[in-house]
XYZ file of C-alpha atoms in Angstrom:
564
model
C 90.173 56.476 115.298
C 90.492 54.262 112.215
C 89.755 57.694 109.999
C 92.817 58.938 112.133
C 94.777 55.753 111.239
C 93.762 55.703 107.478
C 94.973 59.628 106.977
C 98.650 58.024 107.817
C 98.689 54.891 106.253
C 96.709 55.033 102.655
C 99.551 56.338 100.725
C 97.252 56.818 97.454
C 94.755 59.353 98.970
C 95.014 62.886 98.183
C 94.842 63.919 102.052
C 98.051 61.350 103.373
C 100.118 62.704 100.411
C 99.051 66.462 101.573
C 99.636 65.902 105.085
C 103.412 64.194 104.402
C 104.838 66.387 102.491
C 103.206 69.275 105.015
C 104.770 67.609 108.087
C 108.155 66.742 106.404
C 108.494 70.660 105.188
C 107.321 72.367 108.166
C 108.892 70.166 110.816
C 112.466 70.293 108.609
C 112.037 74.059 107.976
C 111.683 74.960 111.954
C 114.603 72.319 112.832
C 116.366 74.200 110.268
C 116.492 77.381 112.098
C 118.152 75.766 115.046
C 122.045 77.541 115.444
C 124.624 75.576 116.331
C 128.025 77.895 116.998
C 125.683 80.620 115.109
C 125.562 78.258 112.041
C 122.173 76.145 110.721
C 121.534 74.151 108.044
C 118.694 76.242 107.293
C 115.786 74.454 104.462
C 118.206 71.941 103.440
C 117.103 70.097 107.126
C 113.905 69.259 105.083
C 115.885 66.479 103.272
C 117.029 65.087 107.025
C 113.169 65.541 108.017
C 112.115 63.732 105.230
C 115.253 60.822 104.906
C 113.398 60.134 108.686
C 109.953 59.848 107.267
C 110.635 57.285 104.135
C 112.727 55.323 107.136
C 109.924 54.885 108.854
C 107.703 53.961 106.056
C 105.824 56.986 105.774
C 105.788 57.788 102.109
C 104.014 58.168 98.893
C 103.203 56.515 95.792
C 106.384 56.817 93.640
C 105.278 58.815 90.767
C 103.827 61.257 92.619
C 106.720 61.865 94.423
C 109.013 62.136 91.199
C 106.749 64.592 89.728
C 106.745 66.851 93.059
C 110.719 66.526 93.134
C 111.147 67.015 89.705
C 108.412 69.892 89.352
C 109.988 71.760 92.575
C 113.739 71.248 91.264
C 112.064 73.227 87.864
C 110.275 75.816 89.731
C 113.239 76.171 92.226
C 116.362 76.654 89.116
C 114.095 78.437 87.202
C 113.320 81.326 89.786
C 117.143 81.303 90.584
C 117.565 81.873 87.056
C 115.429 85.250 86.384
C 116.915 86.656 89.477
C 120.176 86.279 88.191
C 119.940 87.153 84.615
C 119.958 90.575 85.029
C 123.038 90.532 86.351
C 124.623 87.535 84.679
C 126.950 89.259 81.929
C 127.731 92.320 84.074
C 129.497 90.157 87.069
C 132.146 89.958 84.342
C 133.259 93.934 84.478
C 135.031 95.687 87.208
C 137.136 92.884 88.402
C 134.583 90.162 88.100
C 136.432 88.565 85.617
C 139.279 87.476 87.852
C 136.846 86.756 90.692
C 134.802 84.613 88.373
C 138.211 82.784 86.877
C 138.891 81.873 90.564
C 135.493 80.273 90.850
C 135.374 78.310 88.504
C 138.949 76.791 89.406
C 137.078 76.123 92.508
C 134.604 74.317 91.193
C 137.452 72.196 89.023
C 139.502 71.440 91.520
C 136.228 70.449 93.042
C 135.494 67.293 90.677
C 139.148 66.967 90.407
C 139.406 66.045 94.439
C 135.931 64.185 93.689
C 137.762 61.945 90.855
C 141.134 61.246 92.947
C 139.201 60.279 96.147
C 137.043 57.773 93.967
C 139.938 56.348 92.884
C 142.202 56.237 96.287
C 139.199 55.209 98.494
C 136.354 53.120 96.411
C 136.597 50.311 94.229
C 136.145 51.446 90.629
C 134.803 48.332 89.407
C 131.911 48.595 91.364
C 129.261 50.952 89.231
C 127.524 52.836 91.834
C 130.388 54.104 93.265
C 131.126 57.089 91.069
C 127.309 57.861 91.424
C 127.472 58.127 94.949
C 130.562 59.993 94.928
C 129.129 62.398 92.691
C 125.983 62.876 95.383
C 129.125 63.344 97.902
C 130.309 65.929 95.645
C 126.629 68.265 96.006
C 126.866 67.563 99.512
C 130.234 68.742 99.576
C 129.549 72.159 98.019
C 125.836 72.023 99.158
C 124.196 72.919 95.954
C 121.253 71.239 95.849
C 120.336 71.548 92.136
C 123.544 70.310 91.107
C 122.334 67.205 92.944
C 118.840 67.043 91.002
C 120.602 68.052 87.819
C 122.473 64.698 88.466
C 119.730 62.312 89.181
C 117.711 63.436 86.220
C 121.417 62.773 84.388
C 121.460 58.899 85.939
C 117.898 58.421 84.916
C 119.131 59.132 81.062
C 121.760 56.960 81.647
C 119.741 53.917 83.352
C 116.633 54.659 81.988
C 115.750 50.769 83.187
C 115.136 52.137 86.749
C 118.790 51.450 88.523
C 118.531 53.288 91.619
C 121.507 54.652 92.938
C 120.816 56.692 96.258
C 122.649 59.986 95.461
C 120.782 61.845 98.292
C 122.260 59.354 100.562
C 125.954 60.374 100.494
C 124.634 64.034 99.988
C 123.804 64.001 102.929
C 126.284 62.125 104.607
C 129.001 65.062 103.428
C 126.138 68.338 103.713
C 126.620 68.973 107.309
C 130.235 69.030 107.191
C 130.438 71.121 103.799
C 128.572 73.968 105.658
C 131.141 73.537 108.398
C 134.169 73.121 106.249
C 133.680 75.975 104.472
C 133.472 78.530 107.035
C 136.571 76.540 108.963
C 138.151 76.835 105.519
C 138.268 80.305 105.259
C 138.962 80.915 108.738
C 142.293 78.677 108.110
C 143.360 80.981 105.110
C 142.949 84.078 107.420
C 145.464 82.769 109.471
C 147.692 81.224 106.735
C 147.491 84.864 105.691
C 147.677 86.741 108.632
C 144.696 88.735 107.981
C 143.457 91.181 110.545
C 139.709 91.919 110.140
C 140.061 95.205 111.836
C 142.596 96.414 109.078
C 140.982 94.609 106.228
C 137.818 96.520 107.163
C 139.873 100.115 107.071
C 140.785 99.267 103.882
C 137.452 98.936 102.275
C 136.453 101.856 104.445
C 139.337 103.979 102.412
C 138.817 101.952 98.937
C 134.944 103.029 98.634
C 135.606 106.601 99.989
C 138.260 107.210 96.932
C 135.627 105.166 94.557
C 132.228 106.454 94.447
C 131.410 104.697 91.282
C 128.272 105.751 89.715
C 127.002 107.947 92.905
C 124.782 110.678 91.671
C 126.171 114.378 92.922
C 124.313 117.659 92.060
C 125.755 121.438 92.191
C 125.416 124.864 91.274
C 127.931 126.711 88.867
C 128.671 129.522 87.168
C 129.269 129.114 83.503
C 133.351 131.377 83.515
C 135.046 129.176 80.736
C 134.837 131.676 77.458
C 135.254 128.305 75.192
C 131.668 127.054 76.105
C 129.788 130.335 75.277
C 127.748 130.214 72.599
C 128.121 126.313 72.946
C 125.133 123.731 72.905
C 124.282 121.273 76.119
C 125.473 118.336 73.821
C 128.315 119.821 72.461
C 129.768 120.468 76.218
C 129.172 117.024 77.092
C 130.414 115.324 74.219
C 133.571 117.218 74.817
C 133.514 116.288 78.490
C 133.270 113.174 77.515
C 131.101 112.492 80.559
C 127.617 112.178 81.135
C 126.327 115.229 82.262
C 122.475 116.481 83.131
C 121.132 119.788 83.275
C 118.207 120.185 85.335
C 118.300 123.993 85.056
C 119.750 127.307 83.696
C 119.453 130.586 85.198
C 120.024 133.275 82.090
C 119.249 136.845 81.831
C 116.911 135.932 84.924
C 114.494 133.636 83.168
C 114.432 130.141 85.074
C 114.398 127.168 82.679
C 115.073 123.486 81.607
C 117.900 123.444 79.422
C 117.630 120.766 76.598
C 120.210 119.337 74.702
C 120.364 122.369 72.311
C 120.206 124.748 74.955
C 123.197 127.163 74.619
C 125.177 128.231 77.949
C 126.871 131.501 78.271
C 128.774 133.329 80.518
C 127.218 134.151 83.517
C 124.412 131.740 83.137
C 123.701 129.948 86.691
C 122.989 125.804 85.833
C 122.052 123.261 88.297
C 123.918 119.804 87.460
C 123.923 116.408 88.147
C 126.316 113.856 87.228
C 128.546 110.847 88.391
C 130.202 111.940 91.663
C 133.735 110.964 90.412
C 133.344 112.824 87.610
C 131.853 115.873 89.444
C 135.912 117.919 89.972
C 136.298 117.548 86.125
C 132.858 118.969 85.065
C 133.448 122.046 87.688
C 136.632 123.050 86.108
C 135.611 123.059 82.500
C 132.630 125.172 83.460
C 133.036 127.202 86.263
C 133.001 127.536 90.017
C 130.707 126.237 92.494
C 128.179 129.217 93.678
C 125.286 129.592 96.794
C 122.401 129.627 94.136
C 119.242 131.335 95.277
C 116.816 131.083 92.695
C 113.476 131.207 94.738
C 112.022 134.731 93.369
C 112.610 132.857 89.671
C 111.027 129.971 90.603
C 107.777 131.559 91.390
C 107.150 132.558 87.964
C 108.227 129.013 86.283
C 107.759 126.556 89.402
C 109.810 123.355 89.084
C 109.290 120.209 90.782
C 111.249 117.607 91.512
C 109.735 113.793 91.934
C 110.138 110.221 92.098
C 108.036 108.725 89.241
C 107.872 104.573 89.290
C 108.050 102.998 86.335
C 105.201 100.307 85.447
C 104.376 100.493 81.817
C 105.578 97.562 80.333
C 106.453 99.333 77.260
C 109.247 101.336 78.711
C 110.552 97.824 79.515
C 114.580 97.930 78.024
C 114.249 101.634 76.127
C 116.958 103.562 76.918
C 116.849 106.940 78.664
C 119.069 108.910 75.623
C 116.639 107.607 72.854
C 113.391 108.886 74.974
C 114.478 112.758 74.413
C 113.165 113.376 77.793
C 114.325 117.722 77.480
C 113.460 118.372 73.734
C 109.840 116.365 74.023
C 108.713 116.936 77.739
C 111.121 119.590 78.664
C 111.988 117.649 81.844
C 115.329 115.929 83.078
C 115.862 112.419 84.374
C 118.649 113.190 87.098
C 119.081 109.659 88.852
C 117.604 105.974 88.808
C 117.030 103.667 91.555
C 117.213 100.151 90.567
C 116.441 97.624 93.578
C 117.507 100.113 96.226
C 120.626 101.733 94.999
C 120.929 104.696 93.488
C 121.993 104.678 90.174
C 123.069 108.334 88.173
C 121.074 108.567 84.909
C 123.246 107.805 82.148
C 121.673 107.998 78.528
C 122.724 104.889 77.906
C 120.840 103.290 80.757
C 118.088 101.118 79.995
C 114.872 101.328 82.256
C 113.225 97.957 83.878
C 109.702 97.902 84.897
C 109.810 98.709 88.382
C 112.889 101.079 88.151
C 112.286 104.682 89.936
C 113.180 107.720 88.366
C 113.899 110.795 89.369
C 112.526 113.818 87.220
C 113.388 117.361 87.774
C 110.903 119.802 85.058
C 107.836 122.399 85.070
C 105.097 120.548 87.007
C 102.954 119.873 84.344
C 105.478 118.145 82.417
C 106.566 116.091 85.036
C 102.551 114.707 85.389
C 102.954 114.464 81.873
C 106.244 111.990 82.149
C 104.645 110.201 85.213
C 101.822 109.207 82.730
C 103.952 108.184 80.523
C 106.011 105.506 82.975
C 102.783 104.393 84.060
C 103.943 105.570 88.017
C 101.106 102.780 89.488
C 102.741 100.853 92.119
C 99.687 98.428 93.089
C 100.540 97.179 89.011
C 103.604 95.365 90.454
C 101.575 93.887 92.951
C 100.017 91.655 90.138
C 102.592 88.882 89.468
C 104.048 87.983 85.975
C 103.033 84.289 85.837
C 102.410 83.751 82.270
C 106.293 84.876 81.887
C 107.208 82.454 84.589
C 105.216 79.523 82.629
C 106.198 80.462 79.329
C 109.615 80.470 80.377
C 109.295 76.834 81.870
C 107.515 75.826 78.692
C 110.370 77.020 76.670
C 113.373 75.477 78.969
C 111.673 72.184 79.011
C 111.641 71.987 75.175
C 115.179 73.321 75.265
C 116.341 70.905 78.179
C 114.826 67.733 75.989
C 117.080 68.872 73.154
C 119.684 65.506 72.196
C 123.677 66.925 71.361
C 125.229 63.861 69.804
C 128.623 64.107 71.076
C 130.883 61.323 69.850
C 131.997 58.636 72.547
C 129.212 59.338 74.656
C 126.375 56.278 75.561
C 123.373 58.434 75.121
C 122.975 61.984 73.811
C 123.660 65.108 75.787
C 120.659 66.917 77.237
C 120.764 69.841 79.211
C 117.426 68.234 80.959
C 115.015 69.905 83.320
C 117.859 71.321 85.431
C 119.793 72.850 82.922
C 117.318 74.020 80.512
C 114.834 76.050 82.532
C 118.191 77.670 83.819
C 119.758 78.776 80.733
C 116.330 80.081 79.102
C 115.619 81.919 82.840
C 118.942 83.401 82.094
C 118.550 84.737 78.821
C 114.661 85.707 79.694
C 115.853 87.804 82.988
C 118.362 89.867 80.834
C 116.318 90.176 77.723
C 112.986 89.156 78.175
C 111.561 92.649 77.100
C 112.789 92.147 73.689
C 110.459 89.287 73.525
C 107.565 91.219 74.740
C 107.653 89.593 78.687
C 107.540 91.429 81.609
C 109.898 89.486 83.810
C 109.708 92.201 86.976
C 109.233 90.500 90.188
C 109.502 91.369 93.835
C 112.108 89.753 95.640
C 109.831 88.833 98.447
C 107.964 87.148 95.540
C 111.168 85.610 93.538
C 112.115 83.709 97.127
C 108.466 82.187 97.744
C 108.289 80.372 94.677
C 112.133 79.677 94.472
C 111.958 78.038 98.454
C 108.617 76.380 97.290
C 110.237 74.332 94.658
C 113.008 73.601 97.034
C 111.672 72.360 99.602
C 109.126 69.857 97.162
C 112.488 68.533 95.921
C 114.561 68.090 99.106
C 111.272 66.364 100.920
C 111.123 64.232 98.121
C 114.594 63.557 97.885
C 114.532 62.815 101.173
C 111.559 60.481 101.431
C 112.669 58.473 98.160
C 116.262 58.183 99.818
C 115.327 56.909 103.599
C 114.401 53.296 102.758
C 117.814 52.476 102.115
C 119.593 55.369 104.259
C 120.529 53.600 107.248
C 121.650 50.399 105.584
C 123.947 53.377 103.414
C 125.720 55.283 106.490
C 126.099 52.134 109.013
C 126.110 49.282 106.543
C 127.764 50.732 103.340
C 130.427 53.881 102.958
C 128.607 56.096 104.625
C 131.875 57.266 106.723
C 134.392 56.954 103.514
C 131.521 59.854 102.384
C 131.767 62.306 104.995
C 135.492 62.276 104.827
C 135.986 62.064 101.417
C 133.317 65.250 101.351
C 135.022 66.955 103.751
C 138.491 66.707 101.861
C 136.683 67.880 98.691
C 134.847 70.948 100.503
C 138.354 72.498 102.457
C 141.669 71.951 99.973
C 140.029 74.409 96.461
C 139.146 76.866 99.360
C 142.633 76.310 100.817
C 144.369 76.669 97.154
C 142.024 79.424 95.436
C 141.642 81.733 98.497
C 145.330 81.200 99.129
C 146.176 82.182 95.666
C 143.800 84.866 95.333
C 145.027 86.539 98.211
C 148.436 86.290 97.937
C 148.582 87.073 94.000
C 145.810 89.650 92.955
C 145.859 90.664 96.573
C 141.819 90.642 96.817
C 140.408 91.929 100.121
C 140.090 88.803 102.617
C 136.258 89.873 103.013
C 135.875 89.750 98.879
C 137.449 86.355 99.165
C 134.738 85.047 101.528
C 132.129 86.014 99.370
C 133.484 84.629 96.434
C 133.932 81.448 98.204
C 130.454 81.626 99.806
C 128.952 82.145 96.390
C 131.257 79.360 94.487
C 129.646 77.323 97.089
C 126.145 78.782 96.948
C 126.050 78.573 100.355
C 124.257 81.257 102.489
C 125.346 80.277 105.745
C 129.330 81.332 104.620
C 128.025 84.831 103.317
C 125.921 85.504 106.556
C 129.173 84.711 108.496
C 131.457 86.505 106.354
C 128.469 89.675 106.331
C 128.898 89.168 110.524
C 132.514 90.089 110.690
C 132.670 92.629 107.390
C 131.438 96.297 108.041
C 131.036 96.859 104.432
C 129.247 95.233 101.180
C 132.795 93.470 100.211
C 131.697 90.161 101.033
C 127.668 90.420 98.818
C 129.656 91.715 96.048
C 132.165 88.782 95.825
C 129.034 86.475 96.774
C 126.463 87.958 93.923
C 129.778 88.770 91.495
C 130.411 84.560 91.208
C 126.887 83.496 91.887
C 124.802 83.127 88.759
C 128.289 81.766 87.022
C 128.906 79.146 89.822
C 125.095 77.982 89.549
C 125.186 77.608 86.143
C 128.055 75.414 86.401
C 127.488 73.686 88.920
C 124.130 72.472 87.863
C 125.983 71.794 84.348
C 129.006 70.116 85.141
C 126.617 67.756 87.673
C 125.282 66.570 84.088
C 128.625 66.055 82.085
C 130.270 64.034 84.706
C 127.072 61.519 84.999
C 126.937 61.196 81.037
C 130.705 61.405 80.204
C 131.770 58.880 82.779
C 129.159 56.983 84.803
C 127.725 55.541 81.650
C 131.110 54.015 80.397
């Protein structure tokens, strides 16, 4: 049994460090799942798991454990980053703006409750306080990386080794931040006097009179005299709306039209464009018709498929510079991007892993398939050199110094902040630099929860030596309330205010507050009791905006005030 005894206790050996951090993660991840009035704490339970384990004394050499944290908190930002970088600058159009003003006055009045509780309830000459009440704070809002971005802060700051056990009051105020959250919002609906059964009417009627960018496809008649004689491009420019032609019926002969096709009256055309643009387009050109055009079709068969794109140099062209009608003699009609279906504007740019839909002789479709590449098993082969590049890249960014005048030490954006930004910038435009940042989602999530559950077990390991001594002995209780006062009153304000001035759906509210929060349990709650997408497009609309910041303000608090 001594081999058995060994495997435990020699904390240098490759096979104890394996088998801690194996235990710590798996036993924290299943505890995790455990619902509590349908709400758990879900990975985050891995930092409990593993605050238990360093208690106890089983641990790991130290600088093994710092690289695993600060490795997984790279791994874990960075992946959060290329998810969201696609959609970082868009979440600003079509009332994102205002949703993402409200967030980040969330996240101010955030440090600002922080900052007046440190000075009400701790005594400010004692230098770990603010420290600790910053780990409070990431408990508070449970974002984790905001609470890595913070240690790696302190360690510029102290760089003599001055521990100050951050995960210790994060999570003392964690478990109530999940809570206080969803109570939060509940309070506002009745502060409101919402009624989830007409709120969800409401979006019911709001997306019926909005389809967006739906695709919608009809027959018509060309009757309008004006656009005889006329080119394809010159009726659409004057529409002033995107408009494909997927095919003209004239003088009997079945064909693609191309942009200098000319329509005239009589002619028969099959179109596709944006649904709420569809009324317009019939009146200019004529009335809606029962098109039977089988007979024609025999002698010019058309074909109408789904083509994947997978060549990596399609990666950010866009669709009205490819000349798709005058070179293949084929039409793109509609693009589906992630599963929704997106109507094929030219100024659309196509990602690898985008599908297409192609309407054209069937040889020239083959032809355009060829051309996209159209090989799924290619996306099964993941992009890691973009993934390590990336790192590479952020790191050297992060370890940049900004002098700023009146600070102790230089600004750095660090190993938090760094891999974020460049993540960011690589997920929107990475195919201007030649990298294929396409990933599966299943993919994105595995390496993302990988890296955070390396840093939470060794959060949670470093931080249970001196964990009990923190929550019996110390403030532990002054940090659960004081979290719990900085989780509920911005949700109480900016949900109050955002409901009562811009008059946003309650279920958009939720989401917005779930994602200032970056908190999954509040969206799947809010998802429960919405029948539409309201609350995942408030939730993804603040998201990448709120992580940023969070994981960036977490840094200029540590070196703008804890140093002083």
């Amino acid at each position: 049994m001594d081999w058995l005894i060994d495997l435990f206790t020699t904390q240098d050996s490759v096979a104890h460090i394996s088998l801690l951090y194996s235990l710590v993660i798996a036993i924290g991840i299943l505890l995790g799942k455990i619902k509590i009035g349908g709400i758990s704490l879900g990975v985050t339970f891995v930092l409990f798991v593993g605050i238990i384990a360093g208690h106890i004394g089983f641990t790991a050499p130290l600088a093994v454990m710092n690289f695993l944290q600060d490795f997984g908190l790279i791994l874990f930002v960075f992946m959060i980053g290329l998810q969201v970088g696609p959609g970082f600058f868009e979440s600003f159009g079509r009332g994102g703006i205002k949703l993402n003003l409200m967030s980040c006055a969330a996240i101010l009045l955030n440090i600002g409750v922080m900052f007046a509780c440190y000075f009400i309830f701790f005594d400010t000459s004692d230098p770990k306080n603010l420290p600790m009440m910053v780990g409070t704070l990431y408990g508070a809002v449970t974002n984790t990386p905001g609470l890595g971005a913070a240690q790696e802060a302190l360690q510029s700051v102290f760089p003599k080794g001055v521990n100050f056990n951050l995960a210790s009051a994060y999570a003392c105020a964690y478990p109530l931040g999940v809570l206080g959250i969803i109570g939060a919002s509940l309070a506002v609906k009745f502060l409101c006097h919402v009624d989830f059964n007409k709120e969800n009417e409401e979006l019911l009627e709001r997306e019926q009179a909005d389809p967006h960018e739906k695709p919608h496809v009809m027959y018509l008649k060309v009757a309008n005299a004006y656009i005889a004689g006329r080119t394809l491009s010159q009726i659409s420019e004057f529409l002033n709306r995107d408009i494909v032609c997927t095919r003209i019926l004239h003088n009997g002969a079945l064909s693609v039209p191309k942009r200098e096709t000319k329509f005239e009256l009589g002619d028969e055309v099959l179109v596709a464009c944006a649904e709420s643009d569809a009324e317009a387009i019939q009146a200019f050109i004529g009335p809606t018709i029962e098109a039977n055009w089988t007979e024609n079709e025999k002698s010019q068969p058309m074909v109408s498929r789904k083509i994947l794109i997978t060549n990596t140099a399609m990666n950010g062209k866009s669709l009205g510079k490819m000349h798709f009608s005058s070179l293949y003699g084929v039409n793109v009609t509609r693009i589906n991007r992630q599963g929704m279906d997106l109507f094929a504007s030219r100024s659309h740019h196509f990602h690898v892993g985008d599908r297409i839909t192609v309407v054209g002789p069937e040889e020239n479709v083959n032809r355009v398939a060829e051309l996209m590449g159209n090989q799924e098993r290619k996306l099964n082969v993941p992009n890691i050199a973009t993934i390590f590049i990336g790192i590479i890249i952020g790191i050297i960014f992060g370890s940049l110094p900004i002098a700023i005048p009146g600070m102790p030490v230089p600004l750095k954006l660090g190993l938090a902040g760094g891999p974020l930004i460049i993540a960011i910038i690589i997920g929107r435009w990475g195919y201007r630099m030649g990298l294929n940042t396409y990933m599966t989602t299943s993919a994105n999530m595995m390496l993302r929860e990988f890296g955070l559950v390396l840093f939470l077990a060794s959060v949670g390991i470093k931080a249970g030596d001196g964990f009990w001594e923190t929550v019996v002995s110390g403030d532990g209780i002054k940090y659960v309330g004081t979290g719990f006062l900085i989780t509920i009153i911005p949700i109480l304000i900016v949900a109050f205010f955002a409901r009562k001035k811009y008059k946003f759906n309650y279920f958009t509210i939720m989401g917005m507050i779930a994602g200032t929060y970056t908190d999954p349990p509040a969206l799947a709650y809010a998802n429960s009791v919405c029948s539409g997408e309201a609350s995942a497009i408030g939730y993804s609309t603040v998201y990448p905006l709120s992580m940023f910041l969070r994981i960036f303000t977490a840094q200029l608090i540590v070196l703008f005030f804890c140093g002083v």
